[in-house]
CSV table of C-alpha atoms and ligand atoms in Angstrom, one decimal:
chain,number,residue,atom,x,y,z
A,1,VAL,CA,180.6,154.6,158.7
A,2,ASN,CA,178.5,152.1,160.4
A,3,VAL,CA,174.8,152.4,160.8
A,4,ASP,CA,171.8,150.2,161.7
A,5,VAL,CA,169.7,151.3,158.7
A,6,ALA,CA,170.6,153.3,155.5
A,7,VAL,CA,167.9,154.7,153.5
A,8,LEU,CA,169.1,155.2,149.9
A,9,GLY,CA,167.3,158.0,148.2
A,10,LEU,CA,165.4,160.7,149.9
A,11,GLY,CA,162.6,161.6,147.7
A,12,ALA,CA,158.9,160.9,148.5
A,13,MET,CA,159.4,157.4,149.9
A,14,GLY,CA,162.9,157.7,151.4
A,15,SER,CA,162.1,160.8,153.2
A,16,ALA,CA,159.0,159.3,154.8
A,17,ALA,CA,160.8,156.2,156.0
A,18,PHE,CA,163.8,158.2,157.2
A,19,TRP,CA,161.4,160.1,159.5
A,20,GLN,CA,159.5,157.1,160.6
A,21,LEU,CA,162.7,155.2,161.4
A,22,ALA,CA,164.2,158.1,163.3
A,23,ARG,CA,161.1,158.6,165.4
A,24,ARG,CA,161.3,155.0,166.4
A,25,GLY,CA,164.7,155.6,167.8
A,26,VAL,CA,166.5,153.7,165.0
A,27,ASP,CA,170.1,154.7,164.1
A,28,VAL,CA,169.4,155.8,160.5
A,29,LEU,CA,171.5,157.4,157.9
A,30,GLY,CA,169.6,158.9,154.9
A,31,ILE,CA,171.7,159.2,151.6
A,32,ASP,CA,171.1,161.1,148.5
A,33,ARG,CA,173.1,162.2,145.4
A,34,PHE,CA,171.3,165.6,145.5
A,35,ALA,CA,169.9,167.7,148.3
A,36,PRO,CA,166.1,166.8,148.4
A,37,PRO,CA,163.6,168.3,147.5
A,38,HIS,CA,165.1,168.7,143.9
A,39,PRO,CA,163.7,168.7,140.4
A,40,MET,CA,165.8,165.7,139.1
A,41,GLY,CA,163.6,162.7,140.1
A,42,SER,CA,159.8,162.1,140.5
A,43,THR,CA,158.9,164.5,143.4
A,44,HIS,CA,158.7,168.1,142.1
A,45,GLY,CA,156.4,170.4,140.3
A,46,GLU,CA,154.4,171.8,143.3
A,47,THR,CA,151.5,169.6,143.7
A,48,ARG,CA,150.4,165.9,143.7
A,49,ILE,CA,146.7,164.6,143.7
A,50,THR,CA,145.5,162.6,146.7
A,51,ARG,CA,142.2,160.7,147.1
A,52,GLU,CA,141.2,157.8,149.3
A,53,ALA,CA,139.0,155.6,146.9
A,54,ILE,CA,141.9,154.4,144.9
A,55,GLY,CA,140.7,153.2,141.4
A,56,GLU,CA,144.1,151.7,140.7
A,57,GLY,CA,143.3,148.9,143.2
A,58,GLU,CA,141.8,148.4,146.6
A,59,ALA,CA,145.1,147.2,148.1
A,60,TYR,CA,146.1,150.9,148.0
A,61,VAL,CA,143.1,152.2,150.1
A,62,PRO,CA,144.5,151.7,153.5
A,63,LEU,CA,147.8,153.3,152.5
A,64,ALA,CA,146.0,156.5,151.3
A,65,ARG,CA,143.7,156.6,154.3
A,66,ARG,CA,146.7,156.1,156.8
A,67,SER,CA,148.7,158.7,154.7
A,68,HIS,CA,146.1,161.3,155.3
A,69,GLU,CA,146.3,160.8,159.0
A,70,ILE,CA,150.2,160.9,158.9
A,71,TRP,CA,150.2,164.2,156.8
A,72,ARG,CA,148.3,165.8,159.6
A,73,GLU,CA,150.9,164.6,162.1
A,74,LEU,CA,153.6,166.0,159.9
A,75,GLU,CA,151.9,169.2,159.5
A,76,ALA,CA,151.8,169.5,163.3
A,77,GLU,CA,155.5,168.6,163.4
A,78,ALA,CA,156.3,171.1,160.7
A,79,GLY,CA,154.0,173.9,161.6
A,80,GLU,CA,152.8,174.2,158.0
A,81,SER,CA,150.0,173.2,155.7
A,82,LEU,CA,150.7,170.2,153.4
A,83,LEU,CA,147.4,168.5,152.6
A,84,HIS,CA,144.7,170.6,150.9
A,85,GLU,CA,141.4,168.8,150.9
A,86,VAL,CA,139.9,170.7,148.1
A,87,GLY,CA,138.0,167.7,146.8
A,88,SER,CA,138.8,165.5,143.8
A,89,LEU,CA,136.7,164.9,140.7
A,90,ILE,CA,136.8,162.1,138.1
A,91,ILE,CA,134.9,162.9,134.9
A,92,SER,CA,134.3,159.9,132.6
A,93,ARG,CA,131.6,157.8,131.1
A,94,ALA,CA,130.3,155.5,133.7
A,95,ASP,CA,131.0,152.4,131.6
A,96,ASP,CA,134.5,153.5,130.4
A,97,ALA,CA,136.5,150.3,129.6
A,98,VAL,CA,139.3,151.7,127.5
A,99,PRO,CA,142.5,149.9,128.6
A,100,ARG,CA,144.7,152.4,130.5
A,101,PRO,CA,147.8,151.6,132.5
A,102,GLY,CA,146.6,150.8,136.1
A,103,ARG,CA,143.3,152.7,135.4
A,104,THR,CA,141.0,150.5,133.2
A,105,GLY,CA,137.4,151.2,134.4
A,106,PHE,CA,138.8,154.0,136.7
A,107,ILE,CA,135.5,155.6,137.7
A,108,ALA,CA,133.6,152.5,138.3
A,109,ARG,CA,136.5,151.1,140.3
A,110,SER,CA,136.9,154.3,142.3
A,111,LEU,CA,133.2,154.2,143.1
A,112,ALA,CA,133.3,150.6,144.1
A,113,ALA,CA,136.3,151.4,146.4
A,114,ALA,CA,134.4,154.3,148.0
A,115,ARG,CA,131.3,152.2,148.6
A,116,ARG,CA,133.3,149.3,150.1
A,117,TYR,CA,135.3,151.4,152.5
A,118,GLY,CA,132.6,154.0,153.3
A,119,ILE,CA,134.5,156.9,151.8
A,120,ALA,CA,132.3,160.0,151.5
A,121,HIS,CA,131.6,160.7,147.8
A,122,GLU,CA,128.9,162.0,145.4
A,123,VAL,CA,128.1,160.8,141.9
A,124,LEU,CA,127.3,163.8,139.8
A,125,ALA,CA,125.3,163.9,136.7
A,126,ARG,CA,126.7,166.0,133.9
A,127,ASP,CA,124.5,169.0,134.5
A,128,GLU,CA,125.3,168.9,138.2
A,129,ILE,CA,129.0,169.0,137.3
A,130,VAL,CA,128.6,172.1,135.1
A,131,ARG,CA,126.3,173.8,137.7
A,132,ARG,CA,128.8,173.3,140.6
A,133,PHE,CA,132.0,173.6,138.6
A,134,PRO,CA,131.4,175.5,135.6
A,135,GLN,CA,135.2,175.4,134.5
A,136,PHE,CA,134.6,171.8,133.3
A,137,ARG,CA,132.6,171.0,130.1
A,138,PRO,CA,131.8,167.4,130.1
A,139,GLU,CA,130.0,165.8,127.1
A,140,ASP,CA,126.6,164.2,127.2
A,141,GLY,CA,127.0,160.8,128.8
A,142,GLU,CA,129.9,161.6,131.1
A,143,ILE,CA,129.3,161.7,134.8
A,144,GLY,CA,131.4,162.8,137.9
A,145,TYR,CA,132.7,160.9,140.8
A,146,PHE,CA,133.4,163.7,143.5
A,147,GLU,CA,135.3,162.9,146.7
A,148,PRO,CA,135.3,165.9,149.2
A,149,GLY,CA,138.2,164.6,151.2
A,150,GLY,CA,140.6,164.4,148.1
A,151,GLY,CA,142.7,167.3,147.1
A,152,TYR,CA,146.4,167.8,146.7
A,153,LEU,CA,149.7,167.6,148.5
A,154,LEU,CA,152.8,170.0,148.2
A,155,PRO,CA,155.5,167.3,147.4
A,156,GLU,CA,158.5,169.5,147.9
A,157,ARG,CA,157.3,170.7,151.3
A,158,CYS,CA,156.4,167.1,152.5
A,159,VAL,CA,159.9,165.9,151.5
A,160,ALA,CA,161.5,168.8,153.4
A,161,ALA,CA,159.2,168.3,156.4
A,162,ASN,CA,160.1,164.6,156.6
A,163,LEU,CA,163.8,165.2,156.4
A,164,ALA,CA,163.7,168.1,159.1
A,165,ALA,CA,161.5,165.9,161.5
A,166,GLY,CA,163.9,163.0,161.1
A,167,GLU,CA,166.9,165.0,161.8
A,168,ARG,CA,165.2,166.4,165.0
A,169,ALA,CA,164.7,162.8,165.9
A,170,ARG,CA,168.5,162.2,165.5
A,171,GLY,CA,168.4,160.7,162.0
A,172,ARG,CA,171.7,161.6,160.1
A,173,LEU,CA,171.8,162.9,156.5
A,174,LEU,CA,174.5,162.3,153.8
A,175,LEU,CA,173.7,164.5,150.9
A,176,GLY,CA,175.6,164.9,147.7
A,177,THR,CA,176.7,161.3,147.9
A,178,THR,CA,176.0,158.8,145.2
A,179,LEU,CA,175.7,155.1,145.7
A,180,ILE,CA,177.8,153.2,143.3
A,181,ALA,CA,177.0,149.5,144.2
A,182,LEU,CA,175.5,147.4,147.0
A,183,HIS,CA,177.2,144.2,148.3
A,184,GLU,CA,175.5,142.0,150.8
A,185,GLU,CA,178.0,140.4,153.2
A,186,ALA,CA,177.8,138.1,156.1
A,187,ASP,CA,176.0,140.2,158.6
A,188,HIS,CA,175.6,143.6,156.9
A,189,VAL,CA,175.5,145.4,153.5
A,190,ARG,CA,178.3,147.3,152.2
A,191,LEU,CA,177.5,150.5,150.4
A,192,GLN,CA,180.1,151.7,148.0
A,193,THR,CA,179.5,155.4,147.5
A,194,THR,CA,181.5,158.4,146.0
A,195,GLY,CA,182.2,159.3,149.6
A,196,GLY,CA,183.7,155.9,150.6
A,197,SER,CA,182.1,152.7,152.1
A,198,ILE,CA,179.2,152.6,154.4
A,199,HIS,CA,178.3,149.4,156.6
A,200,ALA,CA,174.6,149.2,157.2
A,201,GLY,CA,172.7,146.3,159.0
A,202,ARG,CA,169.7,146.9,156.6
A,203,VAL,CA,169.2,149.0,153.5
A,204,VAL,CA,166.1,150.6,152.2
A,205,VAL,CA,166.5,151.3,148.4
A,206,SER,CA,164.1,154.2,147.4
A,207,ALA,CA,166.1,155.4,144.6
A,208,GLY,CA,163.1,156.1,142.4
A,209,ALA,CA,164.0,156.2,138.6
A,210,TRP,CA,167.6,155.2,139.3
A,211,ALA,CA,166.7,151.9,141.3
A,212,GLY,CA,166.7,149.4,138.5
A,213,PRO,CA,170.4,149.3,137.5
A,214,LEU,CA,171.5,149.7,141.2
A,215,LEU,CA,169.3,146.6,142.2
A,216,GLY,CA,170.3,144.5,139.2
A,217,GLN,CA,168.1,141.3,138.3
A,218,PRO,CA,165.2,141.2,138.2
A,219,PHE,CA,164.5,144.9,139.0
A,220,ASP,CA,166.6,146.3,136.0
A,221,THR,CA,164.0,145.3,133.5
A,222,MET,CA,161.1,145.8,135.8
A,223,LEU,CA,161.4,149.4,137.0
A,224,LEU,CA,161.4,151.6,133.8
A,225,PRO,CA,161.8,155.4,134.0
A,226,LYS,CA,159.4,157.2,131.6
A,227,ARG,CA,159.6,160.9,130.9
A,228,GLN,CA,156.5,163.0,131.7
A,229,VAL,CA,155.6,166.7,131.2
A,230,MET,CA,153.6,169.0,133.4
A,231,HIS,CA,152.3,172.2,131.7
A,232,TRP,CA,151.1,175.3,133.3
A,233,PHE,CA,148.3,177.2,131.3
A,234,PRO,CA,147.2,180.7,132.1
A,235,VAL,CA,143.7,181.3,133.7
A,236,GLN,CA,141.7,184.2,132.1
A,237,PRO,CA,140.9,186.9,134.6
A,238,GLU,CA,137.1,186.3,134.7
A,239,TRP,CA,137.7,182.6,135.5
A,240,ARG,CA,140.1,183.1,138.4
A,241,LYS,CA,137.5,182.6,141.1
A,242,ALA,CA,136.3,179.3,139.5
A,243,TRP,CA,139.8,177.8,139.0
A,244,SER,CA,141.2,179.0,142.4
A,245,SER,CA,138.4,177.1,144.2
A,246,SER,CA,138.4,174.1,141.8
A,247,PRO,CA,138.9,170.5,143.0
A,248,VAL,CA,141.7,168.4,141.4
A,249,PHE,CA,140.5,166.5,138.5
A,250,MET,CA,141.2,163.4,136.5
A,251,TRP,CA,139.5,162.9,133.0
A,252,PRO,CA,139.7,159.7,131.0
A,253,HIS,CA,138.0,160.4,127.6
A,254,GLY,CA,138.0,159.1,124.1
A,255,PRO,CA,138.8,155.7,122.7
A,256,SER,CA,142.5,155.6,123.3
A,257,GLY,CA,144.5,154.7,126.3
A,258,ASP,CA,146.4,158.1,125.8
A,259,ASP,CA,143.0,159.9,126.3
A,260,PHE,CA,143.5,160.8,129.8
A,261,PHE,CA,144.6,164.0,131.6
A,262,TYR,CA,144.4,165.5,135.0
A,263,GLY,CA,145.0,168.9,136.8
A,264,PHE,CA,144.9,171.2,139.7
A,265,PRO,CA,143.2,174.3,141.0
A,266,SER,CA,145.1,177.5,140.4
A,267,LEU,CA,147.3,178.1,143.6
A,268,ALA,CA,147.4,181.4,145.3
A,269,GLY,CA,148.9,184.0,143.1
A,270,ALA,CA,149.7,181.7,140.3
A,271,GLY,CA,147.1,182.8,137.7
A,272,ALA,CA,147.7,179.4,136.1
A,273,ILE,CA,146.6,175.7,136.3
A,274,LYS,CA,149.0,172.8,136.1
A,275,THR,CA,147.9,169.9,134.0
A,276,ALA,CA,149.4,167.0,132.4
A,277,ASP,CA,148.7,163.7,130.5
A,278,GLU,CA,150.9,160.6,130.6
A,279,PHE,CA,153.5,159.0,128.5
A,280,TYR,CA,154.0,155.2,128.5
A,281,GLY,CA,156.2,155.0,125.5
A,282,ALA,CA,160.1,154.2,125.4
A,283,PRO,CA,162.0,154.4,128.7
A,284,THR,CA,164.5,157.2,129.4
A,285,PRO,CA,167.7,156.7,131.3
A,286,PRO,CA,167.4,159.1,134.2
A,287,ASP,CA,170.7,160.7,133.9
A,288,ASN,CA,170.0,161.5,130.3
A,289,VAL,CA,166.5,163.1,130.3
A,290,ASP,CA,165.8,165.7,127.8
A,291,ARG,CA,164.6,168.5,130.0
A,292,ASP,CA,163.6,170.9,127.2
A,293,VAL,CA,159.9,170.9,126.5
A,294,PRO,CA,159.2,172.3,122.9
A,295,ALA,CA,156.2,174.8,122.7
A,296,GLU,CA,154.6,172.2,120.3
A,297,ASP,CA,154.3,169.7,123.0
A,298,SER,CA,152.2,172.1,125.1
A,299,ALA,CA,150.2,172.9,122.1
A,300,ARG,CA,149.6,169.2,121.5
A,301,MET,CA,148.5,169.0,125.3
A,302,TYR,CA,146.0,171.9,124.7
A,303,GLY,CA,144.6,170.5,121.5
A,304,ALA,CA,144.4,166.8,122.6
A,305,HIS,CA,142.8,167.3,126.0
A,306,LEU,CA,142.1,170.9,127.2
A,307,ALA,CA,140.3,172.4,124.2
A,308,GLY,CA,136.5,172.1,124.7
A,309,ARG,CA,136.9,170.4,128.1
A,310,LEU,CA,138.4,173.2,130.3
A,311,ALA,CA,136.8,176.8,130.2
A,312,GLY,CA,138.7,180.0,130.9
A,313,ILE,CA,142.1,178.6,130.1
A,314,GLY,CA,144.6,180.3,127.6
A,315,ASP,CA,145.9,178.0,124.8
A,316,VAL,CA,149.6,178.9,125.2
A,317,ALA,CA,151.5,177.4,128.2
A,318,LEU,CA,153.4,179.7,130.5
A,319,ARG,CA,155.9,177.0,131.2
A,320,ALA,CA,156.4,173.2,131.1
A,321,ILE,CA,158.8,170.9,133.0
A,322,THR,CA,159.7,167.3,132.9
A,323,CYS,CA,159.5,164.6,135.6
A,324,LEU,CA,160.0,160.9,135.7
A,325,TYR,CA,157.6,158.0,136.2
A,326,THR,CA,159.1,154.6,137.2
A,327,VAL,CA,156.7,152.3,135.6
A,328,THR,CA,156.4,148.4,136.3
A,329,PRO,CA,154.8,146.1,133.9
A,330,ASP,CA,151.4,146.1,135.8
A,331,SER,CA,151.7,149.7,137.0
A,332,ALA,CA,151.6,148.6,140.6
A,333,PHE,CA,154.4,149.1,143.3
A,334,VAL,CA,157.2,146.9,144.3
A,335,ILE,CA,157.8,146.9,148.1
A,336,ASP,CA,159.6,143.8,149.1
A,337,ALA,CA,163.0,142.2,150.1
A,338,HIS,CA,165.5,142.0,147.4
A,339,PRO,CA,165.4,138.2,146.3
A,340,HIS,CA,169.2,138.0,146.2
A,341,MET,CA,170.0,140.4,149.1
A,342,PRO,CA,167.7,139.8,151.9
A,343,ARG,CA,169.0,142.8,154.1
A,344,VAL,CA,167.8,145.1,151.2
A,345,LEU,CA,164.3,146.3,151.2
A,346,VAL,CA,163.2,147.5,147.8
A,347,VAL,CA,160.6,150.4,147.9
A,348,SER,CA,159.7,151.3,144.3
A,349,ALA,CA,156.3,153.1,144.6
A,350,CYS,CA,155.8,155.2,141.5
A,351,SER,CA,154.2,154.2,138.2
A,352,GLY,CA,152.7,157.7,138.4
A,353,HIS,CA,150.6,157.4,141.5
A,354,GLY,CA,152.9,156.9,144.6
A,355,PHE,CA,153.1,160.3,146.3
A,356,LYS,CA,149.7,160.1,148.0
A,357,HIS,CA,150.6,156.7,149.7
A,358,SER,CA,154.2,157.7,150.6
A,359,ALA,CA,153.5,158.8,154.1
A,360,ALA,CA,152.0,155.4,155.1
A,361,ILE,CA,154.7,153.5,153.0
A,362,GLY,CA,157.3,155.2,155.1
A,363,GLU,CA,155.5,154.0,158.2
A,364,ALA,CA,155.1,150.4,156.8
A,365,VAL,CA,158.8,150.3,156.0
A,366,ALA,CA,159.8,151.3,159.4
A,367,GLN,CA,157.5,148.9,161.1
A,368,ARG,CA,158.8,146.1,158.8
A,369,LEU,CA,162.4,146.8,159.8
A,370,VAL,CA,161.7,147.4,163.5
A,371,GLU,CA,158.8,145.0,164.3
A,372,GLY,CA,159.2,142.5,161.3
A,373,SER,CA,155.8,143.2,159.8
A,374,SER,CA,153.6,146.2,158.9
A,375,THR,CA,150.1,147.0,160.1
A,376,ILE,CA,149.1,147.5,156.5
A,377,ASP,CA,149.2,144.4,154.2
A,378,LEU,CA,151.9,144.9,151.4
A,379,SER,CA,151.5,141.5,149.9
A,380,ALA,CA,150.0,143.0,146.8
A,381,PHE,CA,153.5,144.6,146.1
A,382,ARG,CA,155.6,141.5,146.3
A,383,VAL,CA,158.2,141.1,143.7
A,384,ASP,CA,157.2,137.5,142.8
A,385,ARG,CA,153.7,138.3,141.6
A,386,PRO,CA,152.9,137.0,138.2
A,387,THR,CA,151.8,140.2,136.6
A,388,LEU,CA,155.4,141.7,137.0
A,389,ARG,CA,156.8,139.6,134.2
A,390,GLN,CA,159.3,141.9,132.3
A,391,THR,CA,158.0,143.4,129.1
A,392,GLU,CA,160.9,145.7,127.6
A,393,LYS,CA,164.4,146.6,128.2
A,394,MET,CA,165.8,150.0,128.7
B,1,FAD,C1,154.5,164.3,136.6
B,1,FAD,C2,154.2,163.5,137.7
B,1,FAD,C3,153.1,163.6,138.2
B,1,FAD,C4,152.7,162.8,139.4
B,1,FAD,N1,151.3,162.9,140.0
B,1,FAD,C5,151.0,162.2,140.9
B,1,FAD,C6,149.9,162.5,141.7
B,1,FAD,O1,149.1,163.3,141.4
B,1,FAD,N2,149.5,161.8,142.7
B,1,FAD,C7,150.3,160.6,143.2
B,1,FAD,O2,150.0,160.2,144.2
B,1,FAD,N3,151.5,160.5,142.6
B,1,FAD,C8,151.9,161.2,141.5
B,1,FAD,N4,153.1,161.0,140.9
B,1,FAD,C9,154.0,159.9,141.4
B,1,FAD,C10,154.8,160.3,142.6
B,1,FAD,O3,155.3,161.6,142.5
B,1,FAD,C11,156.0,159.3,142.8
B,1,FAD,O4,155.3,158.0,143.0
B,1,FAD,C12,156.8,159.6,143.9
B,1,FAD,O5,157.3,161.0,143.9
B,1,FAD,C13,158.1,158.8,143.7
B,1,FAD,O6,159.0,159.0,144.8
B,1,FAD,P1,160.4,158.3,144.9
B,1,FAD,O7,160.7,158.5,146.4
B,1,FAD,O8,160.0,156.8,144.5
B,1,FAD,O9,161.4,158.9,143.9
B,1,FAD,P2,162.3,160.2,144.0
B,1,FAD,O10,161.4,161.2,144.7
B,1,FAD,O11,162.7,160.5,142.7
B,1,FAD,O12,163.4,159.8,144.9
B,1,FAD,C14,164.6,159.0,144.6
B,1,FAD,C15,165.8,159.6,145.1
B,1,FAD,O13,166.8,158.7,145.1
B,1,FAD,C16,168.0,159.6,144.9
B,1,FAD,N5,169.1,158.6,144.2
B,1,FAD,C17,168.8,157.9,143.1
B,1,FAD,N6,169.8,157.2,142.8
B,1,FAD,C18,170.8,157.4,143.8
B,1,FAD,C19,172.1,156.9,144.1
B,1,FAD,N7,172.8,156.0,143.2
B,1,FAD,N8,172.8,157.5,145.2
B,1,FAD,C20,172.2,158.4,146.0
B,1,FAD,N9,170.9,158.7,145.8
B,1,FAD,C21,170.3,158.4,144.7
B,1,FAD,C22,167.5,160.6,144.0
B,1,FAD,O14,168.5,161.7,144.0
B,1,FAD,C23,166.1,160.9,144.5
B,1,FAD,O15,166.3,162.0,145.5
B,1,FAD,C24,153.5,161.8,139.8
B,1,FAD,C25,154.8,161.7,139.3
B,1,FAD,C26,155.1,162.5,138.2
B,1,FAD,C27,156.5,162.4,137.6
């Protein structure tokens, strides 16, 4: 097979790049070992938070804002609703400075980004949070940052919509095919796959948790998969209205970096909310993830975070599933040419917060390959930045 551009991995990032390349008339082949959307990587579990004032760093704000515009275009293409602007709420002490991966000083940095970029928001005193959103029980001293344009996306539907729109624009898909190795040759890249060799002029590697070993140095020690768990807790009948009209929420609390959790409203007919904390311990090889979640883990989640903070939630989870973050040493993305294979563009945008940016990342990737550069500045995500020094090995 010969193709101008191969996109390897069709999750959040790859499916967005696939559509954006195809709609520009590029001869593009999308390759995946599974048939996305699927529950083996980082892009499943019904919902992902989105917001525009990005407390993880102001370099992300243009990506989030542009993504919101593109989701609306994709909704028109797909004829379905993907982005639900139900509002996003951060509850925290205003001066919270506990070190947390990517989110130290989260509420203050979110507020600063909102002010700098003119993003609609409100700062809520504790009593105002309780009056408007009685399902939350903040402590004295905690305040709220509320962004009415925040909300959630439906990740599986977004991936499916990207792939369908890309195919309508004549992009080709090769599913159930695993890349074994990449070899850059004189004027192309040879992709060695389980279905034979493919020759591509350029390759986008958006392989999520699998990317490190495929890309070799320096990525193999820089992109580390970490197992995460999402839990669904039942909503008590008298609290259904409050939880079904709830904003999404993020709640850093307590003195430890692990004292952070987030969650979603109860989706139509679910009678439950999804909530999760984050795990930044030892990495997990993505082909060897323990997908079982013992009931004790959900009980720990309830006791450590939900008890006393969320009202109207039962204490026994209805279900829990695993997912993977691909974490970099500084918790920021890597979007850059491979230092040893210049025809290969590496797109690793996870570290637990990539989905909301994926639509604009797909567009930026396509612009970079077609026009040579992207409208949005991606220099914060270069592979040679000093904060990416490797910290651990898988
Ligand atoms: C529990 C959880 C909660 C999250 N919450 C949020 C949130 O609220 N907001 C937010 O913005 N972000 C969130 N994120 C992060 C976001 O979901 C990720 O940044 C994003 O989904 C990553 O997408 P990806 O395309 O990099 O990876 P994936 O979607 O995993 O895609 C990688 C693809 O590559 C394919 N592949 C890999 N290796 C090969 C190979 N050798 N050959 C062929 N195909 C291959 C895989 O099959 C897969 O389909 C969350 C992540 C998790 C796990």
